[in-house]
C-alpha cells in the first residue's frame, strides 16, 4: 500500500482500519503525483476526486465534531520511502479572513487564531507561492519594531493581526492578488506545491545520496488540523513502542505541552520524557500505551508514532516501523520471539550482519558524540581513542611505553604492519574500504577510518590539520569511529562491547529472560548487556541451525587463530604467510634477497624455516582438529624492501641513518632489480615459487614439520597447502610435485605421516576459465575474489578507490564498490569455474577467501552457488555466520514464493 | 613412413622405390627402438628379423657386386625429425682381422684397408663399448711418436696396422675380450649403441631445445659401405636441387674428391663447388643431375641430398626436403607453380609470414656475418648499423647532424619516442618481444634487439661492455640484426630489401619469368631481386584472393598511414592518440595536468585541439575512403610526466637543470598526485575520459573538425571512435553521449555531417563477459588482445618478460609467450564476447588491434572465429595478408580431410 499512499498515508490508513483515533482526512496517491510530474499538470480526474473526498471529509468532520469546528487541514507529503524534512508541508489550509474569526470563536483563544493565521499566510506565501522568505522577514521585523517587540512570540492577538496584514501586503504586492479565499482553491495550490517539492533541490540531493528512485513521486496527506497548542491540556509528542537504543520493552519518547509538531522539530523548547505524560494526563497516557501495544501487535515490530493531545483528546498522527540501533535490533527481535509475536526465522531476518558487526566493538558513550571534526570511510568498525603518531616505528615505541596510539598515515604499506599492530586505531587520508589499511585493520579487528581527505596531513612536519583549522600534533589525542567514519579531536569516553566479551568468556545463561522483567524501570547496564548478549547468541544459534556455508577465518598468527575460533570459525580458510616475513623477520628476508652465495641464501632460509615452523605450530594448535589452509608466499619480494623513491633520495643525499654506505647501496641495487612497473601484475604468487629456488619448499617443510610435531603430541593438525595466483595447471603441478617431495622427506625424517592436501586459489580469469584442468590437480578451490575482481575489471584496489571510484559511484557505473559486493561478471566467472571444477572432480571442496567472504550480499551469492565455505577476518566470522543463516532463510522464502 | 623408418630411412626407401642407385641395406624401425628403450632390451623378434634382413642383404650384395666385395655396413641413426649429429653412427661394421685382408684385396689398397680398420676399432671401442676416448688417444700418440709421425694421417699401411693393434690392445685391456669377430654380433652391438644414443646427453639437450618428443625413438639404417676415398675417381658431396639461399634453379652443392662424408663434416679439406664434378666426372655429374630432377619431381619441392662416387659409380646416400632461406622460400614456390609442379594454393602453404617479414628489411651481406658478440631477443626484424647513443635527446641531435644512430637503453619508455624515431635501430638490455621498445619498434619498422642481458650497460658512465670485455662508448659503431637477435661490434655491410622497395615504388612486371632463363649462370643481383619481388607479389596476390580477414594497420601519424596504405592496409584499425601528446606536445599536456584554473586548462585544451586536428587531417587524408579507428586517450596521465624516483632525486639534490625551482616543485607535486602503484590497473582508458573534464570531448572535436574539413574538400574521410578499457556498458554510454553531443555541435558549426560510429575495445575480461550489454551501444568491437592477455593471466608484459617468462618457457608452462600467440583461455573469452555481441547486434563489426593481429597462429584463430579484420603494425600488414590467405587455404584442407 505504501507505494501508492506513501509511508505516512499507509500508516494513517492502517490506523484508521484499526479504529485508532486518527483525524479525518484523505490521501492523494503517488500515482497522481507521477502523472503531474510527467505531464506538468494535474491529471484531469484529480480535481473531481479531490472534490468528492473533500465533501466526504466535510461531512465526516461535521458529524464527528459539529459544524462549529473550522475545516482546517494539514497538507503533508509522504513518499514511499521516508525522506524526512525534504519536502514541503502546508498547515492550516482553509484559513482566511472569515475563517480566522470562526477559529477564534471555536477555540476561545483569539491570540491562538491570529497566530495560526499569520503563520499560514507566511507559510503559504513562501511555500506555495514561492515568494522570497526575506520579504516576510522584513515585514515581520517592521511590525515587531513598531510594537517594540524583540520577536513575534511576544505579540498579542491585535498585534498578530497587524502582522498578518503585513504578510498579506507582501503577498498582494508580489502576486497582484491575495491568497485565494476559497479553501478548496487553497488546497489545490498546496497539493501542487507538495508535488513540486518532490523535485526540489534538497529532495533531489537526498534521493541521490540515499539511492532512491527519481520516479516514485510523493503522496499527499490531507488531514484535519488538530491542535496541541490550545492550552495545558494539549500537547504533542513522539513515541516508540520500545527503547530504540537498547530495545528494552516499554514506551519511550518525548512530549511537549502546549505545542505543535513543528515546535518539537524546531527544538525551541525542551521536551520531557514520555513518562511525564502519565502525570500530566493519565487518561491520554493510558490510551497512548494501549494504542502503542495495538500497533506493535499489528505490525509485529517496534513502531514509532507521532501524536497530539487536543484538549485531552489523543490523536494519532503518524506511525511506522521504528528505526533502531544495532543493540535494539537484536534485543527486540529476540524479545518478540519470546513474546510469541514472531518466529525465530523472522527474527533472523531482522538483524543484519552489519548491525551485528557494530556490536562487536567498543562504542562511544552516547553523551560524548558531538559533531565530528571530519568524516572518512568507515573502514573497520569500532571506536578508538589514542594519541596521534605519524610513523610506524614510533607507534611501536609508544606502545611499549604503555600508551594507546592511533597511527595516522596518508596510506599504509605492508612494512607498516608492526606499527598497525601496536595501534588501537588507524586513520588514513587516502584509500577506501579495500585499501591496505582497511583490509589489514578488519583482519586485526582494529577500528579504522580511511580516506579522510578533508584532513590535511603533513607527515614530515608532524601536523594533522582539521577542516576547522585545528592543528593536531604527535601525542595529541584523537577519537575515531570506524563504524561511521567519524573523526574527533580529543578524547571521547568509550563503552566496551559486552558481545565481544561474551565470545571471549561466555557468561552463564541467566534463568530468566530480560524481557520477563519490568524493563521500563530497569536502567542497570549489566542487565542491558546481558540482554543484548543473549539476543546475539540466539540470533547466531538460529543462523547456525540454518546455514549451509561453513565459516572459516583469515588468520595469520596464533593469536588471530585463537580469536577466530572463539568467534566461531570452523577452521582457517586463509593463512597469509607474508606476515611471517615482516616485522622482526624482515631483516632475514632482506638477507635472503641480498644473498650472493648459496651459503648465504641457505642460512637465511634456515632461519626462516625455524620461525615459520613456530608460527605454524601455534596456528595449528589453536585450530586443532580443524582445517588450516596455508597460502604459500604471494606478494612480490620488493614488498619486503624499502620504497624505491625514498631509498633513492636517501642514497642521493647521503642520508644513511646509521647504516653503512655499502649496505645501503646493496639494498638499493636489490630494490632496483626487483622494482616493477605494476607489482600486482608481476613476479608474485606461484611465479615466485617457480623462480626463487627453495622458497616454497621451505614453507612446506616448516608446515609439515610443525604438523608432524603436533601429531606426535597426540593432537590432530589439519594443514592444507594453497598455491596462489595460479593461471595454468602446470604451475600447480610443479608446485605440488615439489610439495609432495618435501612432505615425503618430512614423513621419512619424523616417522609421522601428515595428510596435507594441495589446492589452488582461483583468482585469475584464466584460472576460472581453465578450472576443469586445475581440478585434475587441485584438492580444493579457494576463490580469491579480491584479485579476481581486480583482473576481471582491470583495476587495482590500491589505485582506483581514491581516483575514479567516487566518479563511478556518482555516475552509477556501479552502485557499490565491486571490492565490497561481488560483481555479477566476477560471479559469472565463479560459476564457470565451479561448473568446470566439479565436472572434473565431483565433490571438489570450494570456498572463498577474499574480502567478499564477509559481505552479506556476496554471502547470498556464495550460498546459492553452493560453495562449501566462506573465509573472512576473525571479527567478521559472527557476521558471516549470521548472514549465511539469513541467506538460507531468505532463499527459502524466495523459493517458496 | 618417416615416423616408422625415420627421415633418413624413409628417404632411402623412397629412392629405392624410384630405382635410384641406393646401396643395399635395411632399416630397423623406430618401433623396435621404442620397445628397446621401454623394456631395456631388444624385443624378442628383433634378432630374427635382423637375421632375415641380413641374409637378404648378403644375397643382394653378392648378386649385385659379386662375392669378393667385403660385407661392410654403415650403421646410422635416423629419427623422424632430423637431429643432425646428435646420435651415434658406426661405420665399417663387419671388419675384423680377416675382413681387413679381403678389403685390402678387393680395393687393391692396403693402406686404405688398414686405415678403415684402425678407425673402426677405435670407433667401435668408443661408441659401442663406451671406452674413454683418452685411452685411444694415448695409444695413437705412442704409435705416432714411435714412428716419428706428427699425426696418424701420414702413417703408411704397416704403421696403421701397428696403430690398429694398439687400439685393439686398449679394447682387450678394458673389456677383457676384443671386438667380436662375428659381423652379425658387431651389428647387434652397433644397433644397440645407436638405440642408446637416443638418450645421450647431447640428444636430450637438443630435443629439449627443439621441443621434440622424448617418446619418438630413432630408426637404425644398416647400409652397405660405399667408399668415396678409393682414389681420384671417388669422392663425396652434398647437393641441393635449387640454390637454398636465393632459390635460383639448378644444382648447387659441394664436392670433395677422395673423401668420405665425415671428412666434409669435419671441414679438414676445402670442398669445391658442385659444378666442378662435371669437369672431374661428367658421367657421374649427368647421372646426379638426372637424379636431382627426378627427386624434385617426386617430392614436388627442392631437395637436398648426400651422395658418394665410388670408382666412377654414383651412390645416393640420403635425401630430404631441403632447408632454405626466406628469399628462396618464395622464389622456389613461385617457380614451381610456373613449372606446373605445384598449384598456387600449395605455393601459398610454403611461404610463411615470418619468412616474408625478413624480406621486408635490409639484411647483412652474407660475407660479413661473423660470430655475434651477443644475442638478445629478435624483437623487430631487419639489420641496422649505427653509432651508439645512450640517451633519447642525443639521438635526436645526432640524427639532425645526419648521423645514423642506434639507441641503446636498459629499456624504453613512452618519453623515449622522439629518440626512437631518430634511430636506425634499438638495443635494450632488458624486456622481451612485447616490451615497449619491441612493440614501438615493430610499429615503426625499426630493427630492434631486446633484452640482450649478456651486455653490461652503464648508462651514466656511457659504457656498453660486451661479453668478451670490449667496451663500446657513445659514438662507437654497433650492428644488430632484429631478425635473429644478433649484436655485433663495428660496422657490417648492409644489403637493402628489394621487396620493401617494391612496396614503395613497384617495378613494372617483366615479360619473362626469371625461371625461364638459364638461372644457373645468372648471378646478376638485379635479376635475383626481380625474381624475389615477383615471387612475393604473387604470394600476396594468391593470399589476397583467398583471405576472409581484412587487414588494417595500427598507425598513429600521417607518415605511418601513408606507409601502411602502401603495404596494403585496408584502413587503420588502431590510431593511438597518445602519440599526439608526446614529443613537442608534451609541454602542452604538462600544462594541462598542472592547470590550476579553468582558464589555464582551457588554453591547454585549445592548443591540443589544434595540433590533434592537424594530425587527424593528415591521417584521414592518407586513408581517404578507408576506415580510421581512433582510440581515445588510453595511458595514465603520469606517462606524460617525468619519472617519480628520478624527479625526487633531482628535487632532493637541487638538480634543477635550468628549470626554476618552483616549476620543478609543481611538476613533482603533480607526479606524486598522479603516481600509481599499478598504473596498468589505474586511472587510464575510459576512466580518464569520465574523470578529466573535456579531455575526450576535445579529441572527438579535433577528429570531427578534421573530417568535416576534408569532406568539404570533396574527400571521403571515414573516422570511427573507439573507447578504450571499457568494463561496463554505462561507461561506453556516457562517452558515446558526450561524443554524439560534440559531433552534433561540429555538424552545426561546419554545416557538414560526418558519420562517425562509436565502438569499444574489448580488452578486459569483464567486457568480454558482458559483451551482450556492450553491443547494445557499440557499433563495433575491437579486441585489445594485449591487455586482455594481461588481465586474463594477471601479468603485465612490462614486468614479466624479463623476470619469470624465461623460467615459464623452460618449464613449458607455455610453449610461446601468450603476448605473441593468442592464449587458448584468452581465445575462449574472445569467443564468448563474439557470441554475446553478435546475439545482441547481428552483423556487429569485429576486429583485433593487439600485437596478435600480426601473429600467424593467432591469425588462424581470428579467421576461424570469423572476425572481420585484424590490425597490426604497418610492416606486419603484408605478413598478415599472407597469413590470412594461408589460414583459409589450410582451413579448407583441414575441413576437406
PDB file of N, CA and C in Angstrom, chain A residues 644-645 648-649 652-653 676-681 687 690-691 728 730-731 734 764-766 769 791-796 799-800 804 808 813 823 825 829, chain B residues 644-645 648-649 652-653 676-681 687 690-691 728 730-731 764-766 769 791-796 799-800 804 807-808 813 823 825 829:
ATOM      1  N   UNK A 644      61.435   2.414  -3.392  1.00  0.00           N
ATOM      2  CA  UNK A 644      62.492   2.829  -4.327  1.00  0.00           C
ATOM      3  C   UNK A 644      62.775   4.327  -4.267  1.00  0.00           C
ATOM      4  N   UNK A 645      61.718   5.138  -4.342  1.00  0.00           N
ATOM      5  CA  UNK A 645      61.911   6.581  -4.396  1.00  0.00           C
ATOM      6  C   UNK A 645      62.563   7.087  -3.109  1.00  0.00           C
ATOM      7  N   UNK A 648      66.126   5.989  -3.009  1.00  0.00           N
ATOM      8  CA  UNK A 648      66.952   6.695  -3.998  1.00  0.00           C
ATOM      9  C   UNK A 648      67.309   8.079  -3.487  1.00  0.00           C
ATOM     10  N   UNK A 649      66.328   8.742  -2.881  1.00  0.00           N
ATOM     11  CA  UNK A 649      66.583  10.073  -2.337  1.00  0.00           C
ATOM     12  C   UNK A 649      67.589   9.987  -1.195  1.00  0.00           C
ATOM     13  N   UNK A 652      70.942   9.469  -2.724  1.00  0.00           N
ATOM     14  CA  UNK A 652      71.471  10.641  -3.428  1.00  0.00           C
ATOM     15  C   UNK A 652      71.883  11.737  -2.453  1.00  0.00           C
ATOM     16  N   UNK A 653      71.214  11.800  -1.322  1.00  0.00           N
ATOM     17  CA  UNK A 653      71.509  12.875  -0.378  1.00  0.00           C
ATOM     18  C   UNK A 653      72.439  12.412   0.739  1.00  0.00           C
ATOM     19  N   UNK A 676      59.128  -3.157 -10.014  1.00  0.00           N
ATOM     20  CA  UNK A 676      58.229  -3.490 -11.115  1.00  0.00           C
ATOM     21  C   UNK A 676      57.313  -2.313 -11.390  1.00  0.00           C
ATOM     22  N   UNK A 677      56.941  -2.147 -12.651  1.00  0.00           N
ATOM     23  CA  UNK A 677      56.012  -1.088 -13.033  1.00  0.00           C
ATOM     24  C   UNK A 677      54.644  -1.345 -12.411  1.00  0.00           C
ATOM     25  N   UNK A 678      54.249  -2.596 -12.421  1.00  0.00           N
ATOM     26  CA  UNK A 678      52.925  -2.988 -11.917  1.00  0.00           C
ATOM     27  C   UNK A 678      53.076  -4.237 -11.063  1.00  0.00           C
ATOM     28  N   UNK A 679      53.495  -4.026  -9.811  1.00  0.00           N
ATOM     29  CA  UNK A 679      53.800  -5.196  -8.977  1.00  0.00           C
ATOM     30  C   UNK A 679      52.639  -6.187  -8.897  1.00  0.00           C
ATOM     31  N   UNK A 680      51.418  -5.655  -8.956  1.00  0.00           N
ATOM     32  CA  UNK A 680      50.256  -6.533  -8.861  1.00  0.00           C
ATOM     33  C   UNK A 680      50.238  -7.541 -10.008  1.00  0.00           C
ATOM     34  N   UNK A 681      50.842  -7.142 -11.123  1.00  0.00           N
ATOM     35  CA  UNK A 681      50.852  -7.990 -12.319  1.00  0.00           C
ATOM     36  C   UNK A 681      52.242  -8.541 -12.580  1.00  0.00           C
ATOM     37  N   UNK A 687      54.410 -17.617  -9.234  1.00  0.00           N
ATOM     38  CA  UNK A 687      55.560 -17.257 -10.071  1.00  0.00           C
ATOM     39  C   UNK A 687      56.827 -17.146  -9.235  1.00  0.00           C
ATOM     40  N   UNK A 690      58.065 -20.624  -8.473  1.00  0.00           N
ATOM     41  CA  UNK A 690      58.716 -21.314  -9.581  1.00  0.00           C
ATOM     42  C   UNK A 690      60.022 -20.647 -10.006  1.00  0.00           C
ATOM     43  N   UNK A 691      60.347 -19.485  -9.415  1.00  0.00           N
ATOM     44  CA  UNK A 691      61.585 -18.825  -9.830  1.00  0.00           C
ATOM     45  C   UNK A 691      62.570 -18.608  -8.683  1.00  0.00           C
ATOM     46  N   UNK A 728      47.612 -21.579 -14.737  1.00  0.00           N
ATOM     47  CA  UNK A 728      47.665 -22.753 -15.598  1.00  0.00           C
ATOM     48  C   UNK A 728      47.977 -23.969 -14.744  1.00  0.00           C
ATOM     49  N   UNK A 730      49.835 -26.392 -15.130  1.00  0.00           N
ATOM     50  CA  UNK A 730      51.214 -26.860 -14.989  1.00  0.00           C
ATOM     51  C   UNK A 730      51.948 -26.134 -13.866  1.00  0.00           C
ATOM     52  N   UNK A 731      51.555 -24.885 -13.606  1.00  0.00           N
ATOM     53  CA  UNK A 731      52.137 -24.184 -12.444  1.00  0.00           C
ATOM     54  C   UNK A 731      51.819 -24.961 -11.165  1.00  0.00           C
ATOM     55  N   UNK A 734      53.692 -28.349 -10.869  1.00  0.00           N
ATOM     56  CA  UNK A 734      55.106 -28.248 -10.484  1.00  0.00           C
ATOM     57  C   UNK A 734      55.234 -27.990  -8.980  1.00  0.00           C
ATOM     58  N   UNK A 764      42.481 -15.588 -10.867  1.00  0.00           N
ATOM     59  CA  UNK A 764      42.729 -15.001 -12.178  1.00  0.00           C
ATOM     60  C   UNK A 764      41.630 -15.494 -13.117  1.00  0.00           C
ATOM     61  N   UNK A 765      41.193 -14.644 -14.051  1.00  0.00           N
ATOM     62  CA  UNK A 765      40.205 -15.126 -15.018  1.00  0.00           C
ATOM     63  C   UNK A 765      40.660 -16.426 -15.679  1.00  0.00           C
ATOM     64  N   UNK A 766      41.963 -16.514 -15.964  1.00  0.00           N
ATOM     65  CA  UNK A 766      42.422 -17.719 -16.637  1.00  0.00           C
ATOM     66  C   UNK A 766      42.220 -18.968 -15.775  1.00  0.00           C
ATOM     67  N   UNK A 769      38.640 -19.876 -16.110  1.00  0.00           N
ATOM     68  CA  UNK A 769      38.308 -20.390 -17.440  1.00  0.00           C
ATOM     69  C   UNK A 769      38.893 -21.778 -17.687  1.00  0.00           C
ATOM     70  N   UNK A 791      41.408  -8.282 -11.707  1.00  0.00           N
ATOM     71  CA  UNK A 791      41.792  -8.652 -13.064  1.00  0.00           C
ATOM     72  C   UNK A 791      40.579  -8.668 -13.988  1.00  0.00           C
ATOM     73  N   UNK A 792      39.418  -9.004 -13.478  1.00  0.00           N
ATOM     74  CA  UNK A 792      38.232  -9.017 -14.327  1.00  0.00           C
ATOM     75  C   UNK A 792      37.882  -7.599 -14.771  1.00  0.00           C
ATOM     76  N   UNK A 793      38.028  -6.651 -13.851  1.00  0.00           N
ATOM     77  CA  UNK A 793      37.739  -5.250 -14.159  1.00  0.00           C
ATOM     78  C   UNK A 793      38.969  -4.516 -14.679  1.00  0.00           C
ATOM     79  N   UNK A 794      40.155  -5.082 -14.416  1.00  0.00           N
ATOM     80  CA  UNK A 794      41.365  -4.389 -14.820  1.00  0.00           C
ATOM     81  C   UNK A 794      41.637  -3.140 -13.997  1.00  0.00           C
ATOM     82  N   UNK A 795      41.268  -3.182 -12.719  1.00  0.00           N
ATOM     83  CA  UNK A 795      41.735  -2.087 -11.861  1.00  0.00           C
ATOM     84  C   UNK A 795      42.174  -2.617 -10.509  1.00  0.00           C
ATOM     85  N   UNK A 796      43.145  -1.918  -9.925  1.00  0.00           N
ATOM     86  CA  UNK A 796      43.695  -2.383  -8.662  1.00  0.00           C
ATOM     87  C   UNK A 796      43.096  -1.577  -7.535  1.00  0.00           C
ATOM     88  N   UNK A 799      44.793   1.520  -6.325  1.00  0.00           N
ATOM     89  CA  UNK A 799      44.963   2.697  -7.166  1.00  0.00           C
ATOM     90  C   UNK A 799      43.685   3.426  -7.511  1.00  0.00           C
ATOM     91  N   UNK A 800      42.560   2.775  -7.394  1.00  0.00           N
ATOM     92  CA  UNK A 800      41.391   3.359  -8.014  1.00  0.00           C
ATOM     93  C   UNK A 800      40.392   3.939  -7.028  1.00  0.00           C
ATOM     94  N   UNK A 804      39.137   7.253  -9.372  1.00  0.00           N
ATOM     95  CA  UNK A 804      37.916   7.408 -10.143  1.00  0.00           C
ATOM     96  C   UNK A 804      36.695   6.714  -9.531  1.00  0.00           C
ATOM     97  N   UNK A 808      32.714   7.061 -10.419  1.00  0.00           N
ATOM     98  CA  UNK A 808      31.985   5.894 -10.911  1.00  0.00           C
ATOM     99  C   UNK A 808      30.722   5.633 -10.082  1.00  0.00           C
ATOM    100  N   UNK A 813      27.930   3.836 -12.353  1.00  0.00           N
ATOM    101  CA  UNK A 813      28.501   2.729 -13.131  1.00  0.00           C
ATOM    102  C   UNK A 813      28.509   1.490 -12.257  1.00  0.00           C
ATOM    103  N   UNK A 823      30.825  -8.599  -7.922  1.00  0.00           N
ATOM    104  CA  UNK A 823      30.319  -8.081  -9.191  1.00  0.00           C
ATOM    105  C   UNK A 823      29.694  -9.228  -9.996  1.00  0.00           C
ATOM    106  N   UNK A 825      29.745  -9.984 -13.118  1.00  0.00           N
ATOM    107  CA  UNK A 825      30.640 -10.626 -14.086  1.00  0.00           C
ATOM    108  C   UNK A 825      31.662 -11.498 -13.372  1.00  0.00           C
ATOM    109  N   UNK A 829      32.215 -15.658 -13.607  1.00  0.00           N
ATOM    110  CA  UNK A 829      33.473 -16.426 -13.690  1.00  0.00           C
ATOM    111  C   UNK A 829      33.519 -17.494 -12.594  1.00  0.00           C
TER     112      UNK A 829
ATOM    113  N   UNK B 644      58.907   9.450 -11.192  1.00  0.00           N
ATOM    114  CA  UNK B 644      58.854   9.903  -9.795  1.00  0.00           C
ATOM    115  C   UNK B 644      60.218   9.830  -9.113  1.00  0.00           C
ATOM    116  N   UNK B 645      60.865   8.670  -9.216  1.00  0.00           N
ATOM    117  CA  UNK B 645      62.127   8.491  -8.493  1.00  0.00           C
ATOM    118  C   UNK B 645      63.179   9.466  -8.988  1.00  0.00           C
ATOM    119  N   UNK B 648      62.339  12.923  -7.849  1.00  0.00           N
ATOM    120  CA  UNK B 648      62.513  13.081  -6.399  1.00  0.00           C
ATOM    121  C   UNK B 648      63.977  13.277  -6.070  1.00  0.00           C
ATOM    122  N   UNK B 649      64.847  12.501  -6.752  1.00  0.00           N
ATOM    123  CA  UNK B 649      66.282  12.633  -6.506  1.00  0.00           C
ATOM    124  C   UNK B 649      66.748  14.014  -6.963  1.00  0.00           C
ATOM    125  N   UNK B 652      65.635  16.483  -4.419  1.00  0.00           N
ATOM    126  CA  UNK B 652      66.363  16.391  -3.146  1.00  0.00           C
ATOM    127  C   UNK B 652      67.786  16.896  -3.281  1.00  0.00           C
ATOM    128  N   UNK B 653      68.377  16.756  -4.454  1.00  0.00           N
ATOM    129  CA  UNK B 653      69.769  17.145  -4.612  1.00  0.00           C
ATOM    130  C   UNK B 653      69.901  18.529  -5.253  1.00  0.00           C
ATOM    131  N   UNK B 676      50.835   6.032  -9.322  1.00  0.00           N
ATOM    132  CA  UNK B 676      50.011   4.863  -9.011  1.00  0.00           C
ATOM    133  C   UNK B 676      50.906   3.662  -8.751  1.00  0.00           C
ATOM    134  N   UNK B 677      50.430   2.800  -7.865  1.00  0.00           N
ATOM    135  CA  UNK B 677      51.169   1.569  -7.567  1.00  0.00           C
ATOM    136  C   UNK B 677      51.211   0.683  -8.802  1.00  0.00           C
ATOM    137  N   UNK B 678      50.106   0.606  -9.496  1.00  0.00           N
ATOM    138  CA  UNK B 678      49.979  -0.267 -10.663  1.00  0.00           C
ATOM    139  C   UNK B 678      49.283   0.501 -11.778  1.00  0.00           C
ATOM    140  N   UNK B 679      50.056   1.327 -12.492  1.00  0.00           N
ATOM    141  CA  UNK B 679      49.421   2.206 -13.480  1.00  0.00           C
ATOM    142  C   UNK B 679      48.563   1.439 -14.489  1.00  0.00           C
ATOM    143  N   UNK B 680      48.973   0.214 -14.784  1.00  0.00           N
ATOM    144  CA  UNK B 680      48.215  -0.575 -15.753  1.00  0.00           C
ATOM    145  C   UNK B 680      46.796  -0.831 -15.259  1.00  0.00           C
ATOM    146  N   UNK B 681      46.638  -0.820 -13.943  1.00  0.00           N
ATOM    147  CA  UNK B 681      45.336  -1.105 -13.342  1.00  0.00           C
ATOM    148  C   UNK B 681      44.750   0.147 -12.709  1.00  0.00           C
ATOM    149  N   UNK B 687      38.326   5.518 -18.042  1.00  0.00           N
ATOM    150  CA  UNK B 687      38.279   6.122 -16.707  1.00  0.00           C
ATOM    151  C   UNK B 687      38.806   7.552 -16.742  1.00  0.00           C
ATOM    152  N   UNK B 690      36.109   9.748 -18.174  1.00  0.00           N
ATOM    153  CA  UNK B 690      34.987  10.045 -17.280  1.00  0.00           C
ATOM    154  C   UNK B 690      35.396  10.882 -16.079  1.00  0.00           C
ATOM    155  N   UNK B 691      36.710  11.126 -15.910  1.00  0.00           N
ATOM    156  CA  UNK B 691      37.117  11.913 -14.744  1.00  0.00           C
ATOM    157  C   UNK B 691      37.856  13.201 -15.104  1.00  0.00           C
ATOM    158  N   UNK B 728      32.149  -1.810 -18.488  1.00  0.00           N
ATOM    159  CA  UNK B 728      30.703  -1.843 -18.273  1.00  0.00           C
ATOM    160  C   UNK B 728      30.039  -0.935 -19.297  1.00  0.00           C
ATOM    161  N   UNK B 730      27.748   1.125 -19.143  1.00  0.00           N
ATOM    162  CA  UNK B 730      27.423   2.510 -18.793  1.00  0.00           C
ATOM    163  C   UNK B 730      28.609   3.441 -19.035  1.00  0.00           C
ATOM    164  N   UNK B 731      29.828   2.914 -18.925  1.00  0.00           N
ATOM    165  CA  UNK B 731      30.994   3.742 -19.266  1.00  0.00           C
ATOM    166  C   UNK B 731      30.909   4.145 -20.737  1.00  0.00           C
ATOM    167  N   UNK B 764      39.163  -6.166 -21.490  1.00  0.00           N
ATOM    168  CA  UNK B 764      39.069  -6.605 -20.105  1.00  0.00           C
ATOM    169  C   UNK B 764      38.183  -7.847 -20.070  1.00  0.00           C
ATOM    170  N   UNK B 765      38.478  -8.798 -19.201  1.00  0.00           N
ATOM    171  CA  UNK B 765      37.589  -9.956 -19.095  1.00  0.00           C
ATOM    172  C   UNK B 765      36.136  -9.524 -18.879  1.00  0.00           C
ATOM    173  N   UNK B 766      35.959  -8.453 -18.106  1.00  0.00           N
ATOM    174  CA  UNK B 766      34.585  -8.053 -17.845  1.00  0.00           C
ATOM    175  C   UNK B 766      33.872  -7.606 -19.115  1.00  0.00           C
ATOM    176  N   UNK B 769      32.866 -10.676 -20.907  1.00  0.00           N
ATOM    177  CA  UNK B 769      31.780 -11.392 -20.224  1.00  0.00           C
ATOM    178  C   UNK B 769      30.449 -10.653 -20.331  1.00  0.00           C
ATOM    179  N   UNK B 791      45.204  -9.124 -18.368  1.00  0.00           N
ATOM    180  CA  UNK B 791      44.260  -9.255 -17.265  1.00  0.00           C
ATOM    181  C   UNK B 791      43.797 -10.696 -17.101  1.00  0.00           C
ATOM    182  N   UNK B 792      43.718 -11.436 -18.191  1.00  0.00           N
ATOM    183  CA  UNK B 792      43.287 -12.829 -18.069  1.00  0.00           C
ATOM    184  C   UNK B 792      44.324 -13.646 -17.303  1.00  0.00           C
ATOM    185  N   UNK B 793      45.592 -13.377 -17.589  1.00  0.00           N
ATOM    186  CA  UNK B 793      46.675 -14.078 -16.905  1.00  0.00           C
ATOM    187  C   UNK B 793      47.109 -13.355 -15.625  1.00  0.00           C
ATOM    188  N   UNK B 794      46.731 -12.068 -15.513  1.00  0.00           N
ATOM    189  CA  UNK B 794      47.188 -11.315 -14.345  1.00  0.00           C
ATOM    190  C   UNK B 794      48.675 -11.030 -14.365  1.00  0.00           C
ATOM    191  N   UNK B 795      49.248 -10.831 -15.544  1.00  0.00           N
ATOM    192  CA  UNK B 795      50.629 -10.334 -15.558  1.00  0.00           C
ATOM    193  C   UNK B 795      50.794  -9.274 -16.634  1.00  0.00           C
ATOM    194  N   UNK B 796      51.688  -8.338 -16.377  1.00  0.00           N
ATOM    195  CA  UNK B 796      51.883  -7.214 -17.293  1.00  0.00           C
ATOM    196  C   UNK B 796      53.112  -7.484 -18.128  1.00  0.00           C
ATOM    197  N   UNK B 799      56.469  -6.221 -17.043  1.00  0.00           N
ATOM    198  CA  UNK B 799      57.117  -6.669 -15.820  1.00  0.00           C
ATOM    199  C   UNK B 799      57.588  -8.114 -15.847  1.00  0.00           C
ATOM    200  N   UNK B 800      57.020  -8.910 -16.718  1.00  0.00           N
ATOM    201  CA  UNK B 800      57.237 -10.336 -16.537  1.00  0.00           C
ATOM    202  C   UNK B 800      58.193 -10.950 -17.535  1.00  0.00           C
ATOM    203  N   UNK B 804      60.012 -13.748 -14.949  1.00  0.00           N
ATOM    204  CA  UNK B 804      59.768 -15.183 -14.842  1.00  0.00           C
ATOM    205  C   UNK B 804      59.434 -15.860 -16.164  1.00  0.00           C
ATOM    206  N   UNK B 807      61.784 -18.713 -17.127  1.00  0.00           N
ATOM    207  CA  UNK B 807      61.529 -19.924 -16.348  1.00  0.00           C
ATOM    208  C   UNK B 807      60.252 -20.613 -16.833  1.00  0.00           C
ATOM    209  N   UNK B 808      59.245 -19.822 -17.200  1.00  0.00           N
ATOM    210  CA  UNK B 808      57.980 -20.406 -17.631  1.00  0.00           C
ATOM    211  C   UNK B 808      58.117 -21.124 -18.967  1.00  0.00           C
ATOM    212  N   UNK B 813      55.403 -24.108 -19.206  1.00  0.00           N
ATOM    213  CA  UNK B 813      54.072 -23.674 -18.776  1.00  0.00           C
ATOM    214  C   UNK B 813      53.383 -23.030 -19.962  1.00  0.00           C
ATOM    215  N   UNK B 823      46.514 -16.908 -26.359  1.00  0.00           N
ATOM    216  CA  UNK B 823      46.376 -17.978 -25.393  1.00  0.00           C
ATOM    217  C   UNK B 823      44.976 -18.600 -25.515  1.00  0.00           C
ATOM    218  N   UNK B 825      42.848 -19.630 -23.369  1.00  0.00           N
ATOM    219  CA  UNK B 825      41.845 -19.088 -22.447  1.00  0.00           C
ATOM    220  C   UNK B 825      41.425 -17.682 -22.883  1.00  0.00           C
ATOM    221  N   UNK B 829      37.642 -16.321 -24.147  1.00  0.00           N
ATOM    222  CA  UNK B 829      36.954 -15.067 -23.799  1.00  0.00           C
ATOM    223  C   UNK B 829      36.508 -14.338 -25.066  1.00  0.00           C
TER     224      UNK B 829
END
